[in-house]
């Protein structure tokens, strides 16, 4: 029973805090359907296009836990590929070349020899220029020539390595000096040297014979050998290894190598490929889950919170908070996934749901906030790349703690206190998880607590900044805003206290009466107290026409007819609405200004008018003496009407006693009821009785008489 009472009080508190302006957007069924479809699209997108998280440990670090393959996949095994590459070049032998300096020296000797006449006897048909050119070409061929073993030469052919100037020749001994080449080598060198130049065979043979008689020094060509090895390695294709589902990837305490990183990266890609987001089966599965979430949410609101279900503004508010929370979560997820894996692994418990919890609890109801918290925790757990069990537990517990703390919010600064309470709860959860997993390491515990603190601080800053935005967009007024409007330094309240002090004092008393009565029946007492401060601001225009502001014995109404006086009195409502709109007061306050007199009769001046013109004529003019209304549409508005009437009438009592006050209150309330002023406010007879008793008690307590203090005598004078 106590829980139901608290729930009803919470419902009442929040119901009056939302503007009652109803237009097409507020009540339209098509708009409600649009909000539902938009909500479904958000949930569908969140669940369907989710990130795949496969933590990648740092290279050369040690694994903190074993990792197995979630799916079967193939990966490029760099270690095996490198091994194959090394094996492919193991057969490559040495590559030799003739000493360039020696070739240059032999060429110089040959040119010197040509200046003698001895060679002309052997080459009767060859010219000097031709023999000279032949020597140059052969020298160039010797410089370009390379010598290696047959296996290496075959490897060159296999990899399409340029082997035009390579000859198969391996020195017999390790001594590479003073070597002679066999005839086949000279034949091949000559063929390469004179392949593009037409010369006499005798000339070619003469030049080759000259160089053949010389001995040559060989040198190892490390550069060409290295180049060949690189070319051979390039031709080795990457090796793909197969990993089956369930195979071990990392064991505990194992040093992480590049092979492990490659396996984890390919596993992530394989998981993503396996979850083909455009596959009909995948789309259908996500659609079914989304439909279930949407249907459950709609049924819950329709059965338990009809005022929310049939209010498009409130539905849009809830969907907006959910959409914003998901947006923040996805942005944060992308930031974490694109940063170093160290940061991603350290942020084990991202606190995202408390943001929605505090907003919904502040703007709507605590029970709705509990449901939204559970809903968001499940959706984000299913869609985010986070540890599921830890994320769900942490966010649920912290959200519930913040909701229980948010119910008593009165100042914006208290949001930080609420979030810090949530952080304290998160510390207990972190400690519990560390103890449960037997990994109670100070470093991990410290980082978990620090990350949760940052999340809750970020939540507090966001809520403080966005609360006013949501209030403005959706026409909602929280207790925080009410406390701000109660500030005596508010421009209108300062004007009231200075320009119309009588009206200001009247408003304070009415606020006290209405607050006490509202609390007694579970209505929003704070709203009544604050709204009454502004309910008579229209009297700022013509304060002299209202009795509480009269100074001396002058009554300005003596100069007016009853009809004119009534019109002046009635006008303070419309003038109050004008002032309120210029001052940008909330619509909820404007509703109170309009309704606090309902459509009641300005009976004093109507009675005088009836005395002047007669009963029949007065009845014809009766509507001119009525307030324009509307009648009170909320319990708070009706209570303020009663308190306003009772407070004003109680000042006219000749004898202020409990019996007189009781008779006055009952009579005034009965007259209001008989006039139909409570027809639209859902105030029950039982609640009306409680309101009357509470106001009587408050008025009697406020108006009790005090003892008369004796006049102080001057004792020294008597002596």
PDB file of N, CA and C in Angstrom, residues 50-103:
ATOM      1  N   UNK A  50      25.908  -3.764 -35.287  1.00  0.00           N
ATOM      2  CA  UNK A  50      26.739  -3.692 -34.087  1.00  0.00           C
ATOM      3  C   UNK A  50      28.182  -4.054 -34.414  1.00  0.00           C
ATOM      4  N   UNK A  51      29.070  -3.495 -33.627  1.00  0.00           N
ATOM      5  CA  UNK A  51      30.496  -3.744 -33.810  1.00  0.00           C
ATOM      6  C   UNK A  51      30.869  -5.107 -33.217  1.00  0.00           C
ATOM      7  N   UNK A  52      31.892  -5.718 -33.820  1.00  0.00           N
ATOM      8  CA  UNK A  52      32.432  -6.974 -33.300  1.00  0.00           C
ATOM      9  C   UNK A  52      33.704  -6.655 -32.544  1.00  0.00           C
ATOM     10  N   UNK A  53      33.743  -7.046 -31.307  1.00  0.00           N
ATOM     11  CA  UNK A  53      34.925  -6.743 -30.509  1.00  0.00           C
ATOM     12  C   UNK A  53      35.733  -8.005 -30.268  1.00  0.00           C
ATOM     13  N   UNK A  54      36.950  -7.991 -30.755  1.00  0.00           N
ATOM     14  CA  UNK A  54      37.926  -9.030 -30.448  1.00  0.00           C
ATOM     15  C   UNK A  54      39.142  -8.306 -29.892  1.00  0.00           C
ATOM     16  N   UNK A  55      39.355  -8.341 -28.593  1.00  0.00           N
ATOM     17  CA  UNK A  55      40.464  -7.590 -27.991  1.00  0.00           C
ATOM     18  C   UNK A  55      41.804  -8.022 -28.572  1.00  0.00           C
ATOM     19  N   UNK A  56      42.611  -7.048 -28.948  1.00  0.00           N
ATOM     20  CA  UNK A  56      43.940  -7.314 -29.489  1.00  0.00           C
ATOM     21  C   UNK A  56      44.974  -6.910 -28.454  1.00  0.00           C
ATOM     22  N   UNK A  57      45.630  -7.881 -27.847  1.00  0.00           N
ATOM     23  CA  UNK A  57      46.649  -7.525 -26.848  1.00  0.00           C
ATOM     24  C   UNK A  57      47.860  -6.880 -27.508  1.00  0.00           C
ATOM     25  N   UNK A  58      48.642  -6.229 -26.712  1.00  0.00           N
ATOM     26  CA  UNK A  58      49.829  -5.552 -27.219  1.00  0.00           C
ATOM     27  C   UNK A  58      50.903  -6.568 -27.581  1.00  0.00           C
ATOM     28  N   UNK A  59      51.592  -6.302 -28.694  1.00  0.00           N
ATOM     29  CA  UNK A  59      52.653  -7.193 -29.147  1.00  0.00           C
ATOM     30  C   UNK A  59      53.734  -7.308 -28.076  1.00  0.00           C
ATOM     31  N   UNK A  60      54.185  -8.534 -27.836  1.00  0.00           N
ATOM     32  CA  UNK A  60      55.238  -8.854 -26.863  1.00  0.00           C
ATOM     33  C   UNK A  60      54.747  -8.795 -25.417  1.00  0.00           C
ATOM     34  N   UNK A  61      53.460  -8.524 -25.220  1.00  0.00           N
ATOM     35  CA  UNK A  61      52.916  -8.567 -23.862  1.00  0.00           C
ATOM     36  C   UNK A  61      52.561 -10.011 -23.518  1.00  0.00           C
ATOM     37  N   UNK A  62      52.089 -10.215 -22.296  1.00  0.00           N
ATOM     38  CA  UNK A  62      51.714 -11.556 -21.864  1.00  0.00           C
ATOM     39  C   UNK A  62      50.191 -11.645 -21.745  1.00  0.00           C
ATOM     40  N   UNK A  63      49.638 -12.723 -22.259  1.00  0.00           N
ATOM     41  CA  UNK A  63      48.184 -12.902 -22.241  1.00  0.00           C
ATOM     42  C   UNK A  63      47.687 -13.004 -20.809  1.00  0.00           C
ATOM     43  N   UNK A  64      46.599 -12.293 -20.527  1.00  0.00           N
ATOM     44  CA  UNK A  64      46.017 -12.305 -19.176  1.00  0.00           C
ATOM     45  C   UNK A  64      44.985 -13.415 -19.010  1.00  0.00           C
ATOM     46  N   UNK A  65      44.559 -14.014 -20.123  1.00  0.00           N
ATOM     47  CA  UNK A  65      43.569 -15.097 -20.063  1.00  0.00           C
ATOM     48  C   UNK A  65      43.639 -15.878 -21.366  1.00  0.00           C
ATOM     49  N   UNK A  66      43.231 -17.137 -21.348  1.00  0.00           N
ATOM     50  CA  UNK A  66      43.257 -17.929 -22.587  1.00  0.00           C
ATOM     51  C   UNK A  66      42.221 -17.433 -23.585  1.00  0.00           C
ATOM     52  N   UNK A  67      42.539 -17.580 -24.872  1.00  0.00           N
ATOM     53  CA  UNK A  67      41.635 -17.160 -25.943  1.00  0.00           C
ATOM     54  C   UNK A  67      41.467 -18.318 -26.911  1.00  0.00           C
ATOM     55  N   UNK A  68      40.217 -18.635 -27.229  1.00  0.00           N
ATOM     56  CA  UNK A  68      39.913 -19.690 -28.196  1.00  0.00           C
ATOM     57  C   UNK A  68      39.164 -19.095 -29.379  1.00  0.00           C
ATOM     58  N   UNK A  69      39.174 -19.816 -30.479  1.00  0.00           N
ATOM     59  CA  UNK A  69      38.516 -19.336 -31.696  1.00  0.00           C
ATOM     60  C   UNK A  69      37.002 -19.471 -31.565  1.00  0.00           C
ATOM     61  N   UNK A  70      36.300 -18.358 -31.773  1.00  0.00           N
ATOM     62  CA  UNK A  70      34.829 -18.383 -31.738  1.00  0.00           C
ATOM     63  C   UNK A  70      34.245 -18.963 -33.019  1.00  0.00           C
ATOM     64  N   UNK A  71      34.981 -18.834 -34.108  1.00  0.00           N
ATOM     65  CA  UNK A  71      34.553 -19.382 -35.401  1.00  0.00           C
ATOM     66  C   UNK A  71      35.776 -19.961 -36.100  1.00  0.00           C
ATOM     67  N   UNK A  72      35.536 -20.791 -37.108  1.00  0.00           N
ATOM     68  CA  UNK A  72      36.634 -21.271 -37.919  1.00  0.00           C
ATOM     69  C   UNK A  72      37.050 -20.219 -38.938  1.00  0.00           C
ATOM     70  N   UNK A  73      38.363 -20.128 -39.200  1.00  0.00           N
ATOM     71  CA  UNK A  73      38.843 -19.108 -40.131  1.00  0.00           C
ATOM     72  C   UNK A  73      40.240 -19.466 -40.617  1.00  0.00           C
ATOM     73  N   UNK A  74      40.644 -18.807 -41.678  1.00  0.00           N
ATOM     74  CA  UNK A  74      42.002 -18.904 -42.192  1.00  0.00           C
ATOM     75  C   UNK A  74      42.692 -17.565 -42.018  1.00  0.00           C
ATOM     76  N   UNK A  75      43.990 -17.627 -41.765  1.00  0.00           N
ATOM     77  CA  UNK A  75      44.734 -16.385 -41.588  1.00  0.00           C
ATOM     78  C   UNK A  75      46.093 -16.516 -42.261  1.00  0.00           C
ATOM     79  N   UNK A  76      46.655 -15.379 -42.628  1.00  0.00           N
ATOM     80  CA  UNK A  76      47.978 -15.354 -43.237  1.00  0.00           C
ATOM     81  C   UNK A  76      49.022 -15.549 -42.145  1.00  0.00           C
ATOM     82  N   UNK A  77      49.654 -16.715 -42.194  1.00  0.00           N
ATOM     83  CA  UNK A  77      50.629 -17.079 -41.164  1.00  0.00           C
ATOM     84  C   UNK A  77      51.988 -16.505 -41.555  1.00  0.00           C
ATOM     85  N   UNK A  78      52.303 -15.344 -41.021  1.00  0.00           N
ATOM     86  CA  UNK A  78      53.555 -14.671 -41.379  1.00  0.00           C
ATOM     87  C   UNK A  78      54.770 -15.470 -40.932  1.00  0.00           C
ATOM     88  N   UNK A  79      54.673 -16.115 -39.788  1.00  0.00           N
ATOM     89  CA  UNK A  79      55.821 -16.878 -39.294  1.00  0.00           C
ATOM     90  C   UNK A  79      56.136 -18.043 -40.233  1.00  0.00           C
ATOM     91  N   UNK A  80      55.123 -18.774 -40.632  1.00  0.00           N
ATOM     92  CA  UNK A  80      55.336 -19.884 -41.570  1.00  0.00           C
ATOM     93  C   UNK A  80      55.793 -19.365 -42.929  1.00  0.00           C
ATOM     94  N   UNK A  81      55.199 -18.251 -43.361  1.00  0.00           N
ATOM     95  CA  UNK A  81      55.596 -17.650 -44.639  1.00  0.00           C
ATOM     96  C   UNK A  81      57.062 -17.245 -44.608  1.00  0.00           C
ATOM     97  N   UNK A  82      57.494 -16.641 -43.524  1.00  0.00           N
ATOM     98  CA  UNK A  82      58.906 -16.246 -43.400  1.00  0.00           C
ATOM     99  C   UNK A  82      59.818 -17.465 -43.403  1.00  0.00           C
ATOM    100  N   UNK A  83      59.359 -18.538 -42.770  1.00  0.00           N
ATOM    101  CA  UNK A  83      60.155 -19.771 -42.768  1.00  0.00           C
ATOM    102  C   UNK A  83      60.298 -20.324 -44.184  1.00  0.00           C
ATOM    103  N   UNK A  84      59.192 -20.307 -44.927  1.00  0.00           N
ATOM    104  CA  UNK A  84      59.230 -20.775 -46.315  1.00  0.00           C
ATOM    105  C   UNK A  84      60.132 -19.902 -47.173  1.00  0.00           C
ATOM    106  N   UNK A  85      60.121 -18.623 -46.918  1.00  0.00           N
ATOM    107  CA  UNK A  85      60.988 -17.715 -47.682  1.00  0.00           C
ATOM    108  C   UNK A  85      62.455 -18.005 -47.401  1.00  0.00           C
ATOM    109  N   UNK A  86      62.758 -18.253 -46.136  1.00  0.00           N
ATOM    110  CA  UNK A  86      64.151 -18.556 -45.805  1.00  0.00           C
ATOM    111  C   UNK A  86      64.589 -19.873 -46.429  1.00  0.00           C
ATOM    112  N   UNK A  87      63.678 -20.840 -46.463  1.00  0.00           N
ATOM    113  CA  UNK A  87      64.002 -22.120 -47.091  1.00  0.00           C
ATOM    114  C   UNK A  87      64.198 -21.964 -48.595  1.00  0.00           C
ATOM    115  N   UNK A  88      63.444 -21.042 -49.203  1.00  0.00           N
ATOM    116  CA  UNK A  88      63.531 -20.866 -50.658  1.00  0.00           C
ATOM    117  C   UNK A  88      64.864 -20.279 -51.093  1.00  0.00           C
ATOM    118  N   UNK A  89      65.556 -19.564 -50.233  1.00  0.00           N
ATOM    119  CA  UNK A  89      66.836 -18.951 -50.613  1.00  0.00           C
ATOM    120  C   UNK A  89      68.023 -19.720 -50.053  1.00  0.00           C
ATOM    121  N   UNK A  90      67.693 -20.833 -49.364  1.00  0.00           N
ATOM    122  CA  UNK A  90      68.803 -21.603 -48.787  1.00  0.00           C
ATOM    123  C   UNK A  90      69.693 -22.210 -49.871  1.00  0.00           C
ATOM    124  N   UNK A  91      69.127 -22.518 -51.056  1.00  0.00           N
ATOM    125  CA  UNK A  91      69.883 -23.144 -52.148  1.00  0.00           C
ATOM    126  C   UNK A  91      70.676 -22.152 -52.977  1.00  0.00           C
ATOM    127  N   UNK A  92      70.498 -20.881 -52.747  1.00  0.00           N
ATOM    128  CA  UNK A  92      71.198 -19.880 -53.556  1.00  0.00           C
ATOM    129  C   UNK A  92      72.667 -19.830 -53.139  1.00  0.00           C
ATOM    130  N   UNK A  93      73.545 -20.105 -54.128  1.00  0.00           N
ATOM    131  CA  UNK A  93      74.974 -20.120 -53.839  1.00  0.00           C
ATOM    132  C   UNK A  93      75.617 -18.759 -54.042  1.00  0.00           C
ATOM    133  N   UNK A  94      76.963 -18.778 -54.075  1.00  0.00           N
ATOM    134  CA  UNK A  94      77.693 -17.526 -54.251  1.00  0.00           C
ATOM    135  C   UNK A  94      77.624 -17.061 -55.700  1.00  0.00           C
ATOM    136  N   UNK A  95      77.716 -15.771 -55.855  1.00  0.00           N
ATOM    137  CA  UNK A  95      77.785 -15.149 -57.183  1.00  0.00           C
ATOM    138  C   UNK A  95      79.114 -14.406 -57.260  1.00  0.00           C
ATOM    139  N   UNK A  96      79.853 -14.653 -58.378  1.00  0.00           N
ATOM    140  CA  UNK A  96      81.174 -14.050 -58.514  1.00  0.00           C
ATOM    141  C   UNK A  96      81.184 -13.105 -59.709  1.00  0.00           C
ATOM    142  N   UNK A  97      82.156 -12.200 -59.651  1.00  0.00           N
ATOM    143  CA  UNK A  97      82.397 -11.307 -60.779  1.00  0.00           C
ATOM    144  C   UNK A  97      83.900 -11.062 -60.882  1.00  0.00           C
ATOM    145  N   UNK A  98      84.344 -10.730 -62.112  1.00  0.00           N
ATOM    146  CA  UNK A  98      85.771 -10.444 -62.312  1.00  0.00           C
ATOM    147  C   UNK A  98      86.086  -9.085 -61.714  1.00  0.00           C
ATOM    148  N   UNK A  99      87.262  -8.970 -61.132  1.00  0.00           N
ATOM    149  CA  UNK A  99      87.694  -7.713 -60.524  1.00  0.00           C
ATOM    150  C   UNK A  99      87.684  -6.610 -61.585  1.00  0.00           C
ATOM    151  N   UNK A 100      86.902  -5.573 -61.354  1.00  0.00           N
ATOM    152  CA  UNK A 100      86.764  -4.486 -62.324  1.00  0.00           C
ATOM    153  C   UNK A 100      88.114  -3.818 -62.606  1.00  0.00           C
ATOM    154  N   UNK A 101      88.880  -3.621 -61.570  1.00  0.00           N
ATOM    155  CA  UNK A 101      90.184  -2.972 -61.759  1.00  0.00           C
ATOM    156  C   UNK A 101      91.092  -3.814 -62.658  1.00  0.00           C
ATOM    157  N   UNK A 102      90.981  -5.110 -62.486  1.00  0.00           N
ATOM    158  CA  UNK A 102      91.808  -5.992 -63.312  1.00  0.00           C
ATOM    159  C   UNK A 102      91.362  -5.949 -64.777  1.00  0.00           C
ATOM    160  N   UNK A 103      90.046  -5.912 -64.991  1.00  0.00           N
ATOM    161  CA  UNK A 103      89.531  -5.805 -66.362  1.00  0.00           C
ATOM    162  C   UNK A 103      90.018  -4.510 -66.996  1.00  0.00           C
TER     163      UNK A 103
END
